[in-house]
Amino acid sequence: NAGVTQTPKFQVLKTGQSMTLQCAQDMNHEYMSWYRQDPGMGLRLIHYSVGAGITDQGEVPNGYNVSRSTTEDFPLRLLSAAPSQTSVYFCASSYGGRYYGYTFGSGTRLTVV
Amino acid sequence: DAKTTQPTSMDCAEGRAANLPCNHSTISGNEYVYWYRQIHSQGPQYIIHGLKNNETNEMASLIITEDRKSSTLILPHATLRDTAVYYCIAPGYLGETSGSRLTFGEGTQLTVNP
């Protein structure tokens, strides 16, 4: 198993550009989530999904869009990048429910200039 | 979500047990407590979770008080590689979608010293 794979690992964007952060898992996990982590801070939930076709907003959803057309993939779209979106983005997946922990990817480090 | 309170930082000698406390006095009866850790710049790693009974796995033990208002994560023989930020999370009971949302606080920076 590759686990949770995030691409790219590093990205520099100009203000106003759009891009998609990719997240894929090969563990047949139902739950998937996106978090961002700013320097010296804890993780904040952006969007999450409890199954294909089902998504919901987390704590900081503004400026981001998600879709879940397959169980394996959960891409995060930045609609119009802003410097405030400079952060490290983590994707995570879980079998779901209360009885399982999440597996996290290694992160995408995004800088918006 | 139940509010969790953890010390900002702790130190531990290599080879000794590391005991990381967490207060979650507002936790409800069916909320699990989860522990994750994050080694510098890496993605968080799930450690263990529990409801009311003590739990043990290959990584750690989790001791939950009888009133469930606090818990302690125990790393029995800490190594330098256990240096990380440890997060205690009580995400709340959401019925069928329980566990779908995790709220990470500031956590405890554990430093294991040689």
mmCIF file of C-alpha atoms in Angstrom:
data_model
loop_
_atom_site.group_PDB
_atom_site.id
_atom_site.type_symbol
_atom_site.label_atom_id
_atom_site.label_comp_id
_atom_site.label_asym_id
_atom_site.label_seq_id
_atom_site.Cartn_x
_atom_site.Cartn_y
_atom_site.Cartn_z
ATOM 1 C CA ASN A 1 0.000 0.000 0.000
ATOM 2 C CA ALA A 2 1.196 3.475 -0.844
ATOM 3 C CA GLY A 3 -1.058 4.939 1.864
ATOM 4 C CA VAL A 4 -2.072 8.557 1.326
ATOM 5 C CA THR A 5 -0.279 10.205 -1.578
ATOM 6 C CA GLN A 6 -0.231 13.969 -1.975
ATOM 7 C CA THR A 7 1.021 15.823 -5.019
ATOM 8 C CA PRO A 8 2.786 18.099 -5.523
ATOM 9 C CA LYS A 9 5.065 18.228 -2.487
ATOM 10 C CA PHE A 10 5.985 21.869 -3.099
ATOM 11 C CA GLN A 11 4.268 24.599 -5.091
ATOM 12 C CA VAL A 12 4.690 28.332 -5.577
ATOM 13 C CA LEU A 13 1.709 30.240 -6.932
ATOM 14 C CA LYS A 14 1.126 33.819 -7.861
ATOM 15 C CA THR A 15 -1.775 35.677 -6.298
ATOM 16 C CA GLY A 16 -4.937 35.012 -8.268
ATOM 17 C CA GLN A 17 -3.809 31.751 -9.816
ATOM 18 C CA SER A 18 -5.804 28.594 -9.322
ATOM 19 C CA MET A 19 -4.553 25.100 -8.767
ATOM 20 C CA THR A 20 -5.552 21.666 -7.535
ATOM 21 C CA LEU A 21 -3.828 19.776 -4.777
ATOM 22 C CA GLN A 22 -4.128 16.073 -5.379
ATOM 23 C CA CYS A 23 -4.791 13.435 -2.734
ATOM 24 C CA ALA A 24 -5.153 9.716 -3.381
ATOM 25 C CA GLN A 25 -5.406 6.725 -1.069
ATOM 26 C CA ASP A 26 -5.311 3.026 -1.863
ATOM 27 C CA MET A 27 -6.672 1.674 1.419
ATOM 28 C CA ASN A 28 -10.368 1.737 0.462
ATOM 29 C CA HIS A 29 -11.004 4.345 3.143
ATOM 30 C CA GLU A 30 -14.416 5.983 3.197
ATOM 31 C CA TYR A 31 -13.482 9.137 5.115
ATOM 32 C CA MET A 32 -11.094 11.728 3.706
ATOM 33 C CA SER A 33 -10.163 15.185 4.938
ATOM 34 C CA TRP A 34 -8.062 18.217 4.100
ATOM 35 C CA TYR A 35 -6.238 20.240 6.732
ATOM 36 C CA ARG A 36 -3.986 23.255 6.610
ATOM 37 C CA GLN A 37 -1.233 24.027 9.066
ATOM 38 C CA ASP A 38 0.231 27.482 9.401
ATOM 39 C CA PRO A 39 3.666 27.975 10.985
ATOM 40 C CA GLY A 40 3.704 27.177 14.696
ATOM 41 C CA MET A 41 0.011 26.318 14.758
ATOM 42 C CA GLY A 42 -2.177 23.278 14.924
ATOM 43 C CA LEU A 43 -4.038 21.792 12.004
ATOM 44 C CA ARG A 44 -7.333 23.281 10.873
ATOM 45 C CA LEU A 45 -9.957 21.324 8.970
ATOM 46 C CA ILE A 46 -10.830 22.722 5.529
ATOM 47 C CA HIS A 47 -13.212 20.181 4.004
ATOM 48 C CA TYR A 48 -14.030 16.568 4.613
ATOM 49 C CA SER A 49 -15.869 13.669 3.021
ATOM 50 C CA VAL A 50 -17.553 10.611 4.506
ATOM 51 C CA GLY A 51 -17.880 8.813 1.188
ATOM 52 C CA ALA A 52 -17.903 9.213 -2.565
ATOM 53 C CA GLY A 53 -20.262 12.005 -3.569
ATOM 54 C CA ILE A 54 -20.483 13.411 -0.027
ATOM 55 C CA THR A 55 -18.497 16.436 1.114
ATOM 56 C CA ASP A 56 -18.880 18.994 3.850
ATOM 57 C CA GLN A 57 -17.175 22.118 5.123
ATOM 58 C CA GLY A 58 -14.785 22.195 7.982
ATOM 59 C CA GLU A 59 -13.477 25.070 10.058
ATOM 60 C CA VAL A 60 -11.829 27.133 7.281
ATOM 61 C CA PRO A 61 -13.507 26.323 3.920
ATOM 62 C CA ASN A 62 -13.449 29.757 2.282
ATOM 63 C CA GLY A 63 -11.368 29.924 -0.876
ATOM 64 C CA TYR A 64 -11.298 26.153 -1.334
ATOM 65 C CA ASN A 65 -13.426 23.711 -3.248
ATOM 66 C CA VAL A 66 -13.563 19.907 -3.100
ATOM 67 C CA SER A 67 -15.303 17.029 -4.807
ATOM 68 C CA ARG A 68 -15.277 13.281 -4.191
ATOM 69 C CA SER A 69 -16.177 11.431 -7.371
ATOM 70 C CA THR A 70 -14.306 8.260 -6.390
ATOM 71 C CA THR A 71 -13.424 6.591 -3.107
ATOM 72 C CA GLU A 72 -9.724 6.907 -3.857
ATOM 73 C CA ASP A 73 -9.368 10.596 -4.729
ATOM 74 C CA PHE A 74 -10.154 13.819 -2.907
ATOM 75 C CA PRO A 75 -8.691 16.846 -4.722
ATOM 76 C CA LEU A 76 -8.582 20.298 -3.142
ATOM 77 C CA ARG A 77 -9.001 23.269 -5.464
ATOM 78 C CA LEU A 78 -7.763 26.746 -4.723
ATOM 79 C CA LEU A 79 -10.028 29.007 -6.711
ATOM 80 C CA SER A 80 -7.982 32.232 -6.644
ATOM 81 C CA ALA A 81 -4.851 31.930 -4.545
ATOM 82 C CA ALA A 82 -4.129 34.549 -1.890
ATOM 83 C CA PRO A 83 -1.015 35.041 0.271
ATOM 84 C CA SER A 84 -3.134 34.047 3.285
ATOM 85 C CA GLN A 85 -3.338 30.564 1.789
ATOM 86 C CA THR A 86 0.385 30.057 2.160
ATOM 87 C CA SER A 87 0.490 26.989 4.343
ATOM 88 C CA VAL A 88 1.214 23.283 4.538
ATOM 89 C CA TYR A 89 -1.730 21.198 3.409
ATOM 90 C CA PHE A 90 -2.330 17.694 4.703
ATOM 91 C CA CYS A 91 -4.741 15.140 3.357
ATOM 92 C CA ALA A 92 -5.940 12.292 5.569
ATOM 93 C CA SER A 93 -8.096 9.195 5.217
ATOM 94 C CA SER A 94 -9.790 6.705 7.506
ATOM 95 C CA TYR A 95 -12.008 3.635 7.318
ATOM 96 C CA GLY A 96 -14.595 5.822 8.998
ATOM 97 C CA GLY A 97 -16.541 5.929 12.205
ATOM 98 C CA ARG A 98 -15.237 6.262 15.699
ATOM 99 C CA TYR A 99 -13.162 3.115 15.778
ATOM 100 C CA TYR A 100 -10.366 4.043 13.396
ATOM 101 C CA GLY A 101 -7.661 6.639 13.280
ATOM 102 C CA TYR A 102 -6.704 8.715 10.282
ATOM 103 C CA THR A 103 -3.694 8.126 8.052
ATOM 104 C CA PHE A 104 -2.101 11.365 6.919
ATOM 105 C CA GLY A 105 -0.154 12.178 3.813
ATOM 106 C CA SER A 106 3.238 13.868 3.890
ATOM 107 C CA GLY A 107 1.854 17.263 2.965
ATOM 108 C CA THR A 108 1.998 19.883 0.219
ATOM 109 C CA ARG A 109 3.934 23.024 1.017
ATOM 110 C CA LEU A 110 2.268 25.918 -0.790
ATOM 111 C CA THR A 111 3.606 29.447 -1.061
ATOM 112 C CA VAL A 112 1.489 32.193 -2.616
ATOM 113 C CA VAL A 113 3.422 35.294 -3.644
ATOM 114 C CA ASP B 1 -16.155 18.732 20.498
ATOM 115 C CA ALA B 2 -14.975 18.567 24.048
ATOM 116 C CA LYS B 3 -12.343 21.164 24.890
ATOM 117 C CA THR B 4 -9.011 19.544 25.657
ATOM 118 C CA THR B 5 -6.197 21.057 27.696
ATOM 119 C CA GLN B 6 -2.618 19.866 27.464
ATOM 120 C CA PRO B 7 0.648 21.215 28.821
ATOM 121 C CA THR B 8 2.559 23.226 26.270
ATOM 122 C CA SER B 9 5.773 21.275 26.656
ATOM 123 C CA MET B 10 7.335 18.355 28.488
ATOM 124 C CA ASP B 11 10.737 16.771 28.715
ATOM 125 C CA CYS B 12 11.617 13.137 29.180
ATOM 126 C CA ALA B 13 14.865 11.202 29.467
ATOM 127 C CA GLU B 14 15.557 8.593 26.836
ATOM 128 C CA GLY B 15 14.545 5.142 28.010
ATOM 129 C CA ARG B 16 12.159 6.445 30.625
ATOM 130 C CA ALA B 17 8.381 6.454 30.415
ATOM 131 C CA ALA B 18 6.777 9.589 29.021
ATOM 132 C CA ASN B 19 3.410 10.401 30.568
ATOM 133 C CA LEU B 20 1.444 13.013 28.650
ATOM 134 C CA PRO B 21 -1.689 14.315 30.374
ATOM 135 C CA CYS B 22 -4.845 15.675 28.802
ATOM 136 C CA ASN B 23 -7.822 17.266 30.471
ATOM 137 C CA HIS B 24 -11.207 16.883 28.758
ATOM 138 C CA SER B 25 -13.619 17.673 31.572
ATOM 139 C CA THR B 26 -16.524 18.499 29.213
ATOM 140 C CA ILE B 27 -16.408 15.198 27.362
ATOM 141 C CA SER B 28 -19.728 13.448 26.876
ATOM 142 C CA GLY B 29 -20.408 9.832 27.657
ATOM 143 C CA ASN B 30 -20.011 8.529 24.104
ATOM 144 C CA GLU B 31 -17.103 10.637 22.919
ATOM 145 C CA TYR B 32 -13.858 8.874 22.185
ATOM 146 C CA VAL B 33 -10.475 10.378 22.976
ATOM 147 C CA TYR B 34 -7.840 10.166 20.251
ATOM 148 C CA TRP B 35 -4.116 10.768 20.369
ATOM 149 C CA TYR B 36 -1.977 11.776 17.426
ATOM 150 C CA ARG B 37 1.569 12.990 17.171
ATOM 151 C CA GLN B 38 3.408 15.090 14.630
ATOM 152 C CA ILE B 39 7.112 14.787 14.171
ATOM 153 C CA HIS B 40 8.621 17.971 12.796
ATOM 154 C CA SER B 41 7.310 18.833 9.294
ATOM 155 C CA GLN B 42 5.688 15.428 8.817
ATOM 156 C CA GLY B 43 2.016 14.550 8.633
ATOM 157 C CA PRO B 44 0.366 13.636 11.937
ATOM 158 C CA GLN B 45 0.450 10.012 12.992
ATOM 159 C CA TYR B 46 -2.401 8.239 14.735
ATOM 160 C CA ILE B 47 -1.334 6.656 18.035
ATOM 161 C CA ILE B 48 -4.309 5.311 19.958
ATOM 162 C CA HIS B 49 -7.872 6.020 21.009
ATOM 163 C CA GLY B 50 -10.251 4.964 23.749
ATOM 164 C CA LEU B 51 -13.677 5.467 25.283
ATOM 165 C CA LYS B 52 -13.606 4.403 28.918
ATOM 166 C CA ASN B 53 -11.341 1.406 29.259
ATOM 167 C CA ASN B 54 -7.587 1.602 29.252
ATOM 168 C CA GLU B 55 -6.084 0.758 25.896
ATOM 169 C CA THR B 56 -2.680 -0.485 24.785
ATOM 170 C CA ASN B 57 -1.121 -1.032 21.401
ATOM 171 C CA GLU B 58 2.377 -1.388 20.019
ATOM 172 C CA MET B 59 3.014 2.318 20.277
ATOM 173 C CA ALA B 60 1.536 3.416 23.592
ATOM 174 C CA SER B 61 -0.929 2.969 26.414
ATOM 175 C CA LEU B 62 -3.906 5.173 27.116
ATOM 176 C CA ILE B 63 -5.196 5.544 30.645
ATOM 177 C CA ILE B 64 -8.621 7.174 30.999
ATOM 178 C CA THR B 65 -9.860 8.176 34.438
ATOM 179 C CA GLU B 66 -13.055 6.615 35.692
ATOM 180 C CA ASP B 67 -14.960 9.903 35.389
ATOM 181 C CA ARG B 68 -13.475 10.290 31.856
ATOM 182 C CA LYS B 69 -12.497 13.885 32.530
ATOM 183 C CA SER B 70 -8.841 13.277 31.848
ATOM 184 C CA SER B 71 -6.503 10.821 30.215
ATOM 185 C CA THR B 72 -2.802 10.065 30.057
ATOM 186 C CA LEU B 73 -0.836 8.805 27.095
ATOM 187 C CA ILE B 74 2.089 6.666 28.134
ATOM 188 C CA LEU B 75 5.102 5.954 25.970
ATOM 189 C CA PRO B 76 6.725 3.210 28.051
ATOM 190 C CA HIS B 77 10.320 3.579 26.868
ATOM 191 C CA ALA B 78 10.744 6.903 25.137
ATOM 192 C CA THR B 79 13.367 7.227 22.414
ATOM 193 C CA LEU B 80 14.766 10.274 20.646
ATOM 194 C CA ARG B 81 12.462 9.476 17.744
ATOM 195 C CA ASP B 82 9.460 10.078 20.005
ATOM 196 C CA THR B 83 10.277 13.799 20.112
ATOM 197 C CA ALA B 84 7.144 15.335 18.589
ATOM 198 C CA VAL B 85 4.027 17.372 19.240
ATOM 199 C CA TYR B 86 1.339 15.181 20.780
ATOM 200 C CA TYR B 87 -2.314 16.034 20.249
ATOM 201 C CA CYS B 88 -5.205 14.896 22.427
ATOM 202 C CA ILE B 89 -8.523 15.147 20.568
ATOM 203 C CA ALA B 90 -12.117 14.578 21.658
ATOM 204 C CA PRO B 91 -14.063 15.195 18.436
ATOM 205 C CA GLY B 92 -17.564 14.737 19.715
ATOM 206 C CA TYR B 93 -20.294 12.269 18.924
ATOM 207 C CA LEU B 94 -21.903 12.787 15.517
ATOM 208 C CA GLY B 95 -23.840 9.582 15.192
ATOM 209 C CA GLU B 96 -23.015 7.657 12.049
ATOM 210 C CA THR B 97 -20.380 10.178 10.989
ATOM 211 C CA SER B 98 -18.599 10.294 14.320
ATOM 212 C CA GLY B 99 -14.878 10.594 13.838
ATOM 213 C CA SER B 100 -15.246 12.521 10.583
ATOM 214 C CA ARG B 101 -14.005 15.787 12.029
ATOM 215 C CA LEU B 102 -10.877 16.198 14.118
ATOM 216 C CA THR B 103 -10.022 19.448 15.884
ATOM 217 C CA PHE B 104 -6.320 19.787 16.594
ATOM 218 C CA GLY B 105 -5.352 22.128 19.402
ATOM 219 C CA GLU B 106 -1.827 23.271 20.203
ATOM 220 C CA GLY B 107 -0.746 19.927 21.640
ATOM 221 C CA THR B 108 2.219 19.120 23.873
ATOM 222 C CA GLN B 109 5.767 19.393 22.580
ATOM 223 C CA LEU B 110 7.528 16.351 23.998
ATOM 224 C CA THR B 111 11.300 16.501 23.898
ATOM 225 C CA VAL B 112 13.142 13.277 24.647
ATOM 226 C CA ASN B 113 16.666 14.005 25.858
ATOM 227 C CA PRO B 114 19.676 11.679 25.585
#
